[in-house]
Coordinates of C-alpha atoms in Angstrom, one line a residue:
Chain A
M128 CA -26.4 35.2 18.6
L129 CA -25.0 33.3 21.5
A130 CA -25.1 30.0 19.6
S131 CA -22.9 31.4 17.0
L132 CA -20.2 32.6 19.6
N133 CA -18.1 29.6 19.1
A134 CA -18.4 29.9 15.3
R135 CA -17.4 33.6 15.5
A136 CA -14.6 32.8 17.7
L137 CA -13.2 30.2 15.2
V138 CA -13.5 32.6 12.4
L139 CA -11.6 35.2 14.3
S140 CA -8.9 32.7 15.2
L141 CA -8.5 31.7 11.6
V142 CA -8.3 35.2 10.6
L143 CA -5.6 36.0 13.2
L144 CA -3.7 32.8 12.1
A145 CA -3.9 34.0 8.4
V146 CA -2.6 37.4 9.3
F147 CA 0.2 36.1 11.4
L148 CA 1.4 33.5 8.9
G149 CA 1.1 36.2 6.1
L150 CA 3.3 38.5 7.9
W151 CA 5.8 35.8 8.8
E152 CA 5.9 34.7 5.3
A153 CA 6.4 38.2 3.9
A154 CA 9.1 39.1 6.5
S155 CA 11.2 36.0 5.4
P156 CA 13.9 37.0 2.9
K157 CA 13.5 35.2 -0.5
Q158 CA 16.4 33.0 -1.3
N159 CA 18.0 33.9 -4.7
L160 CA 20.8 31.9 -5.9
S161 CA 23.0 34.3 -8.0
G162 CA 25.8 33.1 -10.2
E163 CA 28.6 30.7 -9.3
L164 CA 29.6 30.0 -5.8
T165 CA 33.1 29.6 -4.6
E166 CA 33.9 26.5 -2.8
Y167 CA 34.3 28.3 0.4
E168 CA 30.7 29.6 0.0
L169 CA 29.4 26.1 -0.6
L170 CA 31.2 24.9 2.5
M171 CA 29.6 27.7 4.5
G172 CA 26.2 26.7 3.7
G173 CA 25.2 27.7 0.3
A174 CA 24.3 31.0 -1.2
E175 CA 22.2 32.6 1.5
P176 CA 23.6 35.9 2.4
K177 CA 22.3 35.4 5.9
A178 CA 20.8 32.4 7.7
A179 CA 17.1 33.3 8.4
V180 CA 14.1 31.9 10.1
P181 CA 12.3 29.8 7.6
P182 CA 8.9 31.0 6.3
P183 CA 5.7 29.2 7.2
S184 CA 5.5 27.6 3.9
A185 CA 8.8 25.8 4.5
V186 CA 7.6 24.7 8.0
I187 CA 4.4 23.3 6.6
G188 CA 6.3 21.5 4.0
K189 CA 8.6 19.9 6.7
A190 CA 5.6 19.1 8.9
W191 CA 3.9 17.3 6.0
E192 CA 7.1 15.4 5.3
E193 CA 7.6 14.4 8.9
L194 CA 4.1 13.6 9.8
S195 CA 3.5 11.4 6.8
N196 CA 6.2 9.1 8.1
P197 CA 6.5 9.7 11.8
F198 CA 8.0 6.3 13.0
Y199 CA 11.0 5.7 10.7
D200 CA 14.3 4.8 12.5
A201 CA 17.4 5.4 10.4
G202 CA 20.1 5.4 13.0
P203 CA 20.7 7.1 16.2
N204 CA 20.6 10.7 14.9
D205 CA 17.7 10.2 12.5
K206 CA 14.5 9.0 13.9
G207 CA 10.9 10.0 13.1
I208 CA 9.2 12.7 15.1
G209 CA 6.7 10.1 16.4
I210 CA 9.5 8.1 18.0
Q211 CA 11.1 11.1 19.6
I212 CA 7.7 12.2 21.1
G213 CA 7.2 8.6 22.2
Y214 CA 10.4 8.6 24.1
S215 CA 9.5 11.9 25.7
L216 CA 6.1 10.8 26.7
Y217 CA 7.4 7.7 28.1
R218 CA 9.8 9.5 30.3
V219 CA 7.3 12.0 31.4
L220 CA 4.5 9.6 32.3
T221 CA 6.9 7.2 34.1
G222 CA 8.3 9.9 36.2
Y223 CA 4.9 11.6 36.6
F224 CA 3.0 8.5 37.9
L225 CA 6.0 7.5 40.2
A226 CA 5.5 11.0 41.7
A227 CA 1.7 10.7 42.0
A228 CA 2.1 7.2 43.7
L229 CA 4.4 9.0 46.3
A230 CA 2.7 12.4 46.4
I231 CA -1.0 11.5 46.8
P232 CA -0.5 9.2 49.8
I233 CA 2.0 11.6 51.6
G234 CA -0.4 14.5 50.8
F235 CA -3.2 12.6 52.4
L236 CA -1.0 12.1 55.5
I237 CA -0.1 15.8 55.7
G238 CA -3.7 16.8 55.1
M239 CA -5.0 14.6 57.8
S240 CA -2.4 15.0 60.5
P241 CA -1.4 18.5 61.6
L242 CA 1.7 17.0 63.3
M243 CA 3.0 15.6 59.9
Y244 CA 2.2 18.9 58.4
K245 CA 4.3 20.8 60.7
A246 CA 7.0 18.1 60.7
L247 CA 7.3 17.9 56.8
D248 CA 6.6 21.6 56.0
P249 CA 10.1 22.7 56.3
F250 CA 11.5 20.0 54.0
I251 CA 8.8 20.8 51.4
Q252 CA 9.5 24.5 51.5
V253 CA 13.2 24.0 50.9
L254 CA 13.0 21.4 48.2
R255 CA 10.2 22.8 46.3
P256 CA 11.8 25.9 44.9
I257 CA 14.9 23.9 43.5
S258 CA 14.9 24.0 39.8
P259 CA 14.4 20.4 38.6
L260 CA 17.5 20.6 36.4
A261 CA 19.7 21.5 39.3
W262 CA 19.1 17.7 40.5
M263 CA 20.5 16.5 37.1
P264 CA 24.2 16.3 38.0
L265 CA 23.5 14.5 41.3
A266 CA 21.1 12.2 39.6
L267 CA 23.6 11.5 36.9
F268 CA 26.2 10.6 39.5
V269 CA 24.0 8.5 41.7
I270 CA 21.9 6.7 39.1
Q271 CA 24.6 6.4 36.6
D272 CA 22.1 6.2 33.8
S273 CA 21.0 9.2 31.7
Q274 CA 17.7 7.7 30.8
A275 CA 16.7 7.0 34.5
S276 CA 18.1 10.5 35.5
A277 CA 15.8 12.3 33.2
I278 CA 12.9 10.3 34.6
F279 CA 14.1 11.3 38.0
V280 CA 14.1 15.0 37.1
I281 CA 10.5 14.5 35.9
F282 CA 9.6 12.8 39.1
I283 CA 11.1 15.6 41.3
C284 CA 9.4 18.4 39.4
S285 CA 5.9 16.9 39.3
I286 CA 5.8 15.8 42.9
W287 CA 5.3 19.2 44.5
P288 CA 2.1 20.5 43.0
M289 CA 0.4 17.1 43.6
L290 CA 1.7 16.9 47.1
I291 CA 0.6 20.3 48.0
N292 CA -2.7 20.2 46.4
T293 CA -3.6 16.9 47.9
A294 CA -2.7 18.0 51.4
F295 CA -4.7 21.2 50.9
G296 CA -7.7 19.4 49.4
V297 CA -7.7 16.8 52.2
A298 CA -7.3 19.4 55.0
G299 CA -10.1 21.5 53.4
V300 CA -12.7 18.8 53.4
R301 CA -15.9 20.2 55.0
K302 CA -16.3 19.5 58.7
D303 CA -19.9 18.4 58.0
W304 CA -18.8 15.6 55.7
V305 CA -16.2 14.4 58.2
N306 CA -18.9 14.4 60.9
V307 CA -21.1 12.3 58.6
A308 CA -18.4 9.8 58.5
R309 CA -17.9 9.9 62.2
T310 CA -21.6 9.6 63.1
H311 CA -21.8 6.5 60.8
E312 CA -18.7 4.9 62.5
L313 CA -16.8 4.6 59.3
G314 CA -13.2 3.3 60.0
A315 CA -10.2 5.3 58.8
F316 CA -10.0 3.4 55.5
K317 CA -13.7 3.8 54.7
T318 CA -13.7 7.5 55.7
A319 CA -10.7 8.1 53.3
W320 CA -12.5 6.1 50.5
I321 CA -16.1 7.2 50.9
V322 CA -15.7 10.8 52.1
I323 CA -12.2 12.3 52.0
L324 CA -11.0 11.2 48.5
P325 CA -14.2 12.1 46.7
A326 CA -14.4 15.5 48.5
A327 CA -10.7 16.3 47.7
A328 CA -10.6 14.7 44.2
P329 CA -11.3 18.1 42.3
T330 CA -8.3 19.7 44.2
I331 CA -6.0 16.7 43.8
L332 CA -6.8 16.7 40.0
T333 CA -6.0 20.3 39.8
G334 CA -2.6 19.5 41.3
M335 CA -2.1 16.6 38.8
R336 CA -2.9 18.9 35.9
I337 CA -0.4 21.5 37.0
S338 CA 2.2 18.8 37.5
I339 CA 1.8 17.3 34.0
G340 CA 2.2 20.8 32.4
I341 CA 5.3 21.3 34.4
A342 CA 6.7 17.8 33.7
W343 CA 6.3 18.5 29.9
L344 CA 8.1 21.9 30.2
V345 CA 11.0 20.2 32.0
I346 CA 11.4 17.1 29.7
V347 CA 12.6 19.3 26.9
A348 CA 15.3 20.9 28.9
A349 CA 16.2 17.5 30.6
E350 CA 16.6 15.8 27.2
M351 CA 18.6 18.6 25.7
L352 CA 21.1 17.8 28.6
V353 CA 20.9 13.9 28.6
G354 CA 20.7 13.5 24.8
G355 CA 20.1 10.4 22.8
T356 CA 16.4 10.4 22.1
G357 CA 13.3 12.4 22.8
I358 CA 11.8 15.7 21.5
G359 CA 14.2 17.9 23.6
Y360 CA 17.2 16.1 22.1
Y361 CA 15.7 16.4 18.6
V362 CA 15.3 20.2 18.9
W363 CA 18.9 20.5 20.0
N364 CA 20.1 18.1 17.4
E365 CA 18.4 20.0 14.6
W366 CA 19.9 23.3 15.9
N367 CA 23.3 21.6 15.8
N368 CA 22.4 20.7 12.1
L369 CA 21.4 24.3 11.5
D370 CA 18.0 22.9 10.4
L371 CA 15.9 25.8 11.5
T372 CA 12.8 24.5 9.7
S373 CA 12.9 21.2 11.8
V374 CA 13.5 23.5 15.0
V375 CA 10.4 25.5 14.3
F376 CA 8.4 22.3 13.5
S377 CA 9.4 20.6 16.6
I378 CA 8.5 23.7 18.8
L379 CA 5.0 23.4 17.4
M380 CA 4.9 19.7 18.1
I381 CA 5.9 20.3 21.8
G382 CA 3.1 22.8 22.1
L383 CA 0.5 20.5 20.6
V384 CA 1.4 17.5 22.7
G385 CA 1.3 19.7 25.8
M386 CA -2.1 20.9 24.8
L387 CA -3.3 17.3 24.4
L388 CA -1.9 16.3 27.8
D389 CA -3.7 19.2 29.5
T390 CA -6.9 18.5 27.7
A391 CA -6.8 14.9 28.9
F392 CA -6.3 15.9 32.5
A393 CA -9.0 18.6 32.2
Y394 CA -11.4 15.8 31.0
C395 CA -10.5 13.6 34.1
A396 CA -11.0 16.6 36.4
R397 CA -14.6 17.1 35.1
L398 CA -15.3 13.4 35.8
V399 CA -14.6 13.9 39.6
Q400 CA -16.1 17.4 39.8
Y401 CA -19.2 17.7 41.9
Q402 CA -21.7 20.4 42.7
E403 CA -22.5 21.3 46.3
Chain B
M82 CA -37.7 6.6 90.5
S83 CA -35.9 4.8 87.6
T84 CA -33.2 6.3 85.6
P85 CA -34.6 7.6 82.3
F86 CA -33.4 6.1 78.9
L87 CA -31.4 9.2 78.3
S88 CA -30.0 11.2 81.2
V89 CA -28.0 14.4 81.0
Q90 CA -26.4 15.4 84.1
N91 CA -24.9 18.7 85.2
L92 CA -23.8 19.2 81.6
T93 CA -21.6 22.4 81.3
K94 CA -19.7 23.9 78.4
R95 CA -16.9 26.5 78.8
F96 CA -14.9 28.1 76.1
Q97 CA -11.4 29.1 77.1
A98 CA -10.7 32.7 76.4
P99 CA -7.5 33.5 74.5
K100 CA -4.5 34.5 76.7
G101 CA -5.7 34.2 80.2
G102 CA -8.9 36.1 79.8
E103 CA -12.2 35.0 81.6
S104 CA -13.5 31.9 80.1
L105 CA -17.0 32.0 78.6
T106 CA -19.5 29.6 80.2
V107 CA -22.3 28.9 77.5
F108 CA -24.4 26.8 79.7
E109 CA -24.1 25.3 83.1
N110 CA -25.6 22.5 85.0
V111 CA -28.1 21.4 82.4
N112 CA -30.0 18.5 83.8
L113 CA -32.6 16.7 81.8
G114 CA -34.1 13.2 81.2
I115 CA -35.7 11.7 78.1
E116 CA -37.8 8.4 78.2
K117 CA -37.6 5.8 75.4
G118 CA -40.0 6.7 72.6
E119 CA -40.5 10.3 73.7
F120 CA -40.3 13.2 71.3
V121 CA -38.6 16.2 72.9
C122 CA -38.1 19.6 71.5
I123 CA -35.8 22.3 72.9
I124 CA -36.4 25.9 72.3
G125 CA -34.2 28.8 73.2
H126 CA -32.6 32.0 71.8
S127 CA -29.5 31.8 69.5
G128 CA -26.3 31.4 71.5
C129 CA -27.8 29.5 74.4
G130 CA -25.9 26.4 73.4
K131 CA -28.8 24.3 72.1
S132 CA -26.7 23.1 69.2
T133 CA -23.8 22.4 71.5
I134 CA -25.9 20.2 73.6
L135 CA -27.1 18.3 70.7
N136 CA -23.5 17.8 69.4
I137 CA -22.6 16.6 72.8
L138 CA -25.4 14.1 72.8
A139 CA -24.3 13.1 69.3
G140 CA -20.8 12.7 70.6
L141 CA -19.3 15.2 68.1
D142 CA -18.4 17.6 70.9
E143 CA -17.0 17.3 74.5
P144 CA -18.7 18.8 77.5
S145 CA -16.5 20.7 79.9
D146 CA -18.3 19.1 82.8
G147 CA -21.0 16.7 83.4
A148 CA -22.1 13.6 81.6
V149 CA -24.7 12.1 79.1
I150 CA -25.8 8.6 80.0
M151 CA -27.8 6.5 77.4
N152 CA -29.0 3.1 78.2
G153 CA -26.9 3.1 81.3
K154 CA -23.7 3.8 79.4
E155 CA -21.9 7.1 79.2
V156 CA -21.8 8.7 75.8
S157 CA -18.3 9.2 74.4
G158 CA -17.8 9.8 70.7
P159 CA -20.3 9.5 67.9
S160 CA -22.0 6.2 67.3
L161 CA -24.7 4.7 65.0
D162 CA -26.9 4.4 67.9
R163 CA -27.4 8.2 67.6
G164 CA -28.6 9.4 64.2
I165 CA -28.5 13.1 63.3
V166 CA -30.2 15.4 60.9
F167 CA -28.5 18.7 60.5
Q168 CA -30.1 21.9 59.2
N169 CA -27.7 21.9 56.2
Y170 CA -28.7 18.3 55.3
S171 CA -25.0 16.9 55.4
L172 CA -25.5 14.9 52.4
L173 CA -22.4 13.9 50.4
P174 CA -22.7 15.9 47.1
W175 CA -21.0 13.3 44.9
L176 CA -23.2 10.5 45.8
S177 CA -26.9 10.0 44.6
A178 CA -29.6 10.3 47.0
L179 CA -29.9 6.5 47.2
K180 CA -26.2 6.0 47.7
N181 CA -26.4 8.6 50.5
V182 CA -28.7 6.3 52.3
T183 CA -27.1 3.0 51.3
F184 CA -23.7 3.8 52.5
A185 CA -25.1 4.5 56.0
V186 CA -27.3 1.3 56.0
Q187 CA -24.3 -0.7 55.0
A188 CA -22.3 0.8 57.8
R189 CA -25.2 0.0 60.3
Y190 CA -25.9 -3.5 59.1
K191 CA -22.5 -4.8 57.9
S192 CA -23.6 -8.4 57.3
W193 CA -26.5 -7.4 55.0
S194 CA -26.4 -8.3 51.3
K195 CA -26.4 -5.6 48.6
K196 CA -30.0 -6.4 47.9
Q197 CA -31.1 -6.2 51.5
V198 CA -29.3 -2.8 51.8
H199 CA -30.9 -1.5 48.7
D200 CA -34.5 -2.6 49.6
H201 CA -34.2 -1.3 53.1
S202 CA -32.9 2.1 51.8
M203 CA -35.6 2.3 49.2
K204 CA -38.3 1.6 51.8
Y205 CA -37.3 4.7 53.8
L206 CA -36.9 6.9 50.7
E207 CA -40.2 5.9 49.6
L208 CA -41.6 6.8 53.2
V209 CA -40.3 10.3 52.6
G210 CA -41.8 10.4 49.0
L211 CA -38.6 10.0 47.2
A212 CA -39.0 7.4 44.5
G213 CA -39.6 6.9 40.9
G214 CA -36.1 8.1 39.7
A215 CA -35.6 11.1 42.1
E216 CA -33.5 8.8 44.3
L217 CA -30.9 8.5 41.5
R218 CA -30.3 12.3 41.5
K219 CA -27.5 14.0 43.1
P220 CA -28.2 16.3 46.1
S221 CA -27.4 19.4 43.9
Q222 CA -30.3 18.4 41.5
L223 CA -32.7 18.2 44.4
S224 CA -34.7 21.0 46.1
G225 CA -33.9 22.0 49.7
G226 CA -37.1 20.1 50.8
M227 CA -36.0 17.0 49.0
R228 CA -32.6 17.0 50.3
Q229 CA -33.9 17.2 54.0
R230 CA -36.2 14.3 53.1
V231 CA -33.1 12.3 52.1
S232 CA -31.4 13.3 55.3
I233 CA -34.4 12.2 57.4
A234 CA -34.7 9.0 55.4
R235 CA -31.0 8.2 56.1
A236 CA -31.4 9.0 59.9
F237 CA -34.5 6.7 60.2
A238 CA -33.0 4.0 58.0
I239 CA -30.2 3.4 60.3
Q240 CA -32.8 2.8 63.1
P241 CA -30.8 4.6 65.8
E242 CA -31.8 4.5 69.5
L243 CA -31.9 8.2 69.7
L244 CA -32.7 10.6 66.8
L245 CA -31.1 14.1 67.0
L246 CA -32.7 16.8 64.8
D247 CA -30.7 20.2 64.6
E248 CA -33.3 22.7 63.3
P249 CA -34.1 20.3 60.4
F250 CA -36.7 22.6 58.8
G251 CA -34.8 26.0 59.6
A252 CA -33.8 26.4 55.9
L253 CA -37.1 25.5 54.3
D254 CA -40.0 27.5 53.3
A255 CA -43.3 27.4 55.3
L256 CA -45.2 25.1 52.8
T257 CA -42.4 22.5 52.4
R258 CA -41.8 22.7 56.2
G259 CA -45.4 21.8 56.9
S260 CA -45.5 18.8 54.6
I261 CA -42.2 17.4 55.8
Q262 CA -43.4 18.0 59.5
D263 CA -46.3 15.8 58.6
E264 CA -44.1 13.1 57.1
L265 CA -41.8 13.2 60.2
I266 CA -44.6 12.6 62.6
R267 CA -46.1 9.9 60.5
I268 CA -42.8 8.1 60.2
W269 CA -42.1 8.6 63.9
S270 CA -45.6 7.3 64.8
G271 CA -44.9 4.0 63.1
S272 CA -41.7 3.6 65.0
D273 CA -40.6 3.7 68.7
Q274 CA -38.0 6.3 67.9
T275 CA -36.8 8.6 70.6
V276 CA -36.4 12.1 69.3
F277 CA -34.6 15.1 70.5
M278 CA -35.1 18.2 68.3
I279 CA -33.9 21.8 68.2
T280 CA -36.4 24.3 66.8
H281 CA -37.0 28.0 66.7
D282 CA -40.7 27.4 65.7
V283 CA -43.2 27.4 68.6
D284 CA -46.0 26.0 66.5
E285 CA -43.7 23.3 65.1
A286 CA -42.7 22.3 68.7
I287 CA -46.3 22.0 69.9
L288 CA -47.3 20.0 66.8
L289 CA -44.4 17.5 67.1
A290 CA -43.4 17.2 70.7
D291 CA -44.5 15.2 73.9
R292 CA -42.5 17.7 75.9
I293 CA -40.9 21.1 75.2
L294 CA -37.7 22.2 77.1
L295 CA -37.2 25.9 77.5
M296 CA -33.7 27.3 77.7
T297 CA -32.7 30.6 79.2
N298 CA -30.3 33.0 77.3
G299 CA -26.6 32.5 77.5
P300 CA -24.1 32.9 79.0
Y301 CA -24.8 30.6 81.9
A302 CA -27.8 29.3 80.1
R303 CA -29.8 26.4 81.5
V304 CA -33.0 24.5 80.9
A305 CA -35.4 26.3 83.0
E306 CA -38.7 24.7 82.3
S307 CA -40.1 21.5 80.8
V308 CA -43.6 22.0 79.2
Q309 CA -45.7 19.0 78.8
V310 CA -47.8 18.9 75.6
E311 CA -50.7 16.5 76.4
I312 CA -52.6 17.1 73.3
E313 CA -53.7 13.6 72.1
R314 CA -52.3 12.2 69.0
P315 CA -52.5 11.8 66.1
R316 CA -52.2 15.5 65.8
E317 CA -52.8 17.5 62.6
R318 CA -51.8 20.9 61.7
A319 CA -55.3 22.0 60.7
N320 CA -57.0 20.7 63.9
I321 CA -54.4 21.2 66.6
I322 CA -55.1 25.0 66.8
H323 CA -58.7 24.3 67.9
H324 CA -57.5 22.2 70.9
P325 CA -58.3 24.0 74.2
D326 CA -54.8 23.8 75.5
Y327 CA -53.2 24.9 72.2
Y328 CA -53.1 28.7 72.9
D329 CA -52.3 28.4 76.5
I330 CA -49.1 26.4 75.6
R331 CA -48.4 28.8 72.7
N332 CA -48.7 31.9 74.9
H333 CA -46.6 30.4 77.6
L334 CA -43.8 29.4 75.2
V335 CA -43.9 32.8 73.4
E336 CA -43.9 34.7 76.7
F337 CA -41.0 32.7 77.8
L338 CA -39.0 33.5 74.7
A339 CA -39.9 37.2 74.7
K340 CA -39.5 37.9 78.4
R341 CA -38.6 35.3 80.9
S342 CA -35.6 33.6 78.9
R343 CA -33.9 37.0 79.5
E344 CA -35.0 37.5 83.1
L345 CA -34.0 34.1 84.2
A346 CA -30.7 34.4 82.5
G347 CA -27.5 34.6 84.4
K348 CA -25.6 32.6 87.0
Q349 CA -27.5 30.1 89.0
D350 CA -27.2 30.2 92.8
G351 CA -28.1 27.4 95.0
D352 CA -29.4 24.0 93.8
T353 CA -27.2 22.8 90.8
Q354 CA -29.0 19.5 90.6
A355 CA -32.3 21.0 89.8
A356 CA -34.3 19.5 87.1
P357 CA -36.2 21.8 84.9
K358 CA -39.5 23.0 86.4
I359 CA -42.4 21.0 85.0
V360 CA -45.3 22.8 83.5
R361 CA -48.6 21.3 82.5
F362 CA -51.8 22.6 81.0
G363 CA -55.4 21.6 80.6
A364 CA -57.1 18.8 82.6
N365 CA -53.8 17.6 84.2
A366 CA -52.7 21.0 85.2
G367 CA -53.4 20.5 88.9
A368 CA -52.2 16.9 89.0
E369 CA -49.4 15.7 91.3
I370 CA -46.4 15.0 89.3
S371 CA -44.2 12.2 90.0
S372 CA -41.7 13.2 87.5
E373 CA -39.0 11.0 86.2
T374 CA -36.8 14.0 86.1
G375 CA -37.4 14.7 89.8
G376 CA -39.1 18.0 89.2
K377 CA -41.2 19.6 92.0
P378 CA -44.9 19.6 91.3
D379 CA -46.4 22.7 90.3
A380 CA -50.1 23.2 90.7
R381 CA -50.9 26.4 89.0
K382 CA -52.4 26.5 85.5
R383 CA -49.6 28.5 84.2
A384 CA -46.7 27.9 86.4
V385 CA -44.7 31.0 86.1
N386 CA -41.5 31.5 87.9
N387 CA -41.7 34.3 90.4
A388 CA -39.3 36.5 88.8
D389 CA -41.8 38.6 87.0

């Protein structure tokens, strides 16, 4: 019975999906073109009595169309979904790894030194709760470049979970293991490399996983503001086009990419996990 | 009277009470000496500060007063000259058993090649019976006994001048404990290692030690007696119990733990320089003692303090 747990869960998931899509499809009003339209009606967007959320069949059709040619580029406002996601990933990963390069060493410092912890704690406590988008105007003014400003916003939002988790993980390394390093006369660098880093790695990876999740949440909003390219801009652009089918499709793509990012980091976390 | 290899002088540990209360003196004026190559056990009830003494010897803790002098130099801070085996093994769980030893050997012998380090580590792992693939496992995949073997192999592999064992067998079942005791005594016999070991097990102390130090209860604990175990080596667990001195020593230790450790407890008055009273059994019981620790000779077969 236990072996079939996954299989049963899969069946249940599919049933739930089918029920959900069926209800959605049934709830969508049918489009019926009746008679001649006046010129005004044509200008106002066709014969639909009321704009409605597209049925799943339309979304699936759209997804097929988009995914069969994801990398086309037909001008500034008409790029394939692959290109848009590519831009977003580029911004997220750039900002994210810049943040990691800063947060992990500083987290180490804070975790190792109670003085640094006490000195830096007020800054962290004030800066951390600031919504990343609140930095946007300042970033645009200082950096004078919308692309770099979006990256900066990702940087600032992903730094905190990594910084705090690294500090927490480093400070929480078991005294016994630190004593092993001390009794073997390991220098500061070797202690960090042989003992502290592997001991704190699972906690650090947890922080990195939280950060990538937040970064992916924030990029959509940031791109809606800065415009030009990216999945966030795409959503907003399709909304302006009143193409709700594309909006629903891109929402699903955002979820899918977020899931893949999280899965990748979960896999990395398993690599550094150890059992006591 | 020459200075012993390791000399502990008037060692005192106090813990400051929070907010001006009276500070707690765990032990006071502990004096003892250990010769090169000696195997010394220390016995006492929980809370008498045995582990603190060991941590001070290791350099992991600081005394409030007094000094530890090894090889004519005062001990300050941890060093590879003093290897430690803790009760909880202190292995790094993300490294294999072999890597847990090689990193230590590499730290000790920095100029060695990878191959030398590997061969040296494997030699000691084989000595404790870990070979044939078991050395590649992580500590979590090894039993408690196996983990402690790795820890012992690591401590011997760095060939420290003083080996400190903090209840190394405390967490092991009796059978495993017995076989690792045998291995420990075998490895020790083949080396000139000086060992200082904490134990709660009276039989273990008699089997392993040249000398057993007895601590009174805390607070104000001190090393009251030093019992010579002159049973000839090699000793075996099966035979040692038939030795004529065995039960004399055992009874003396048990009586100390059950009764006199409590009666002798409390503040000392008078001679703070006093070395522990030396107690001997068997043929040497009446012999004049020219002790390296400066103890006064005690002629009775069972030298018992007059308190009882």
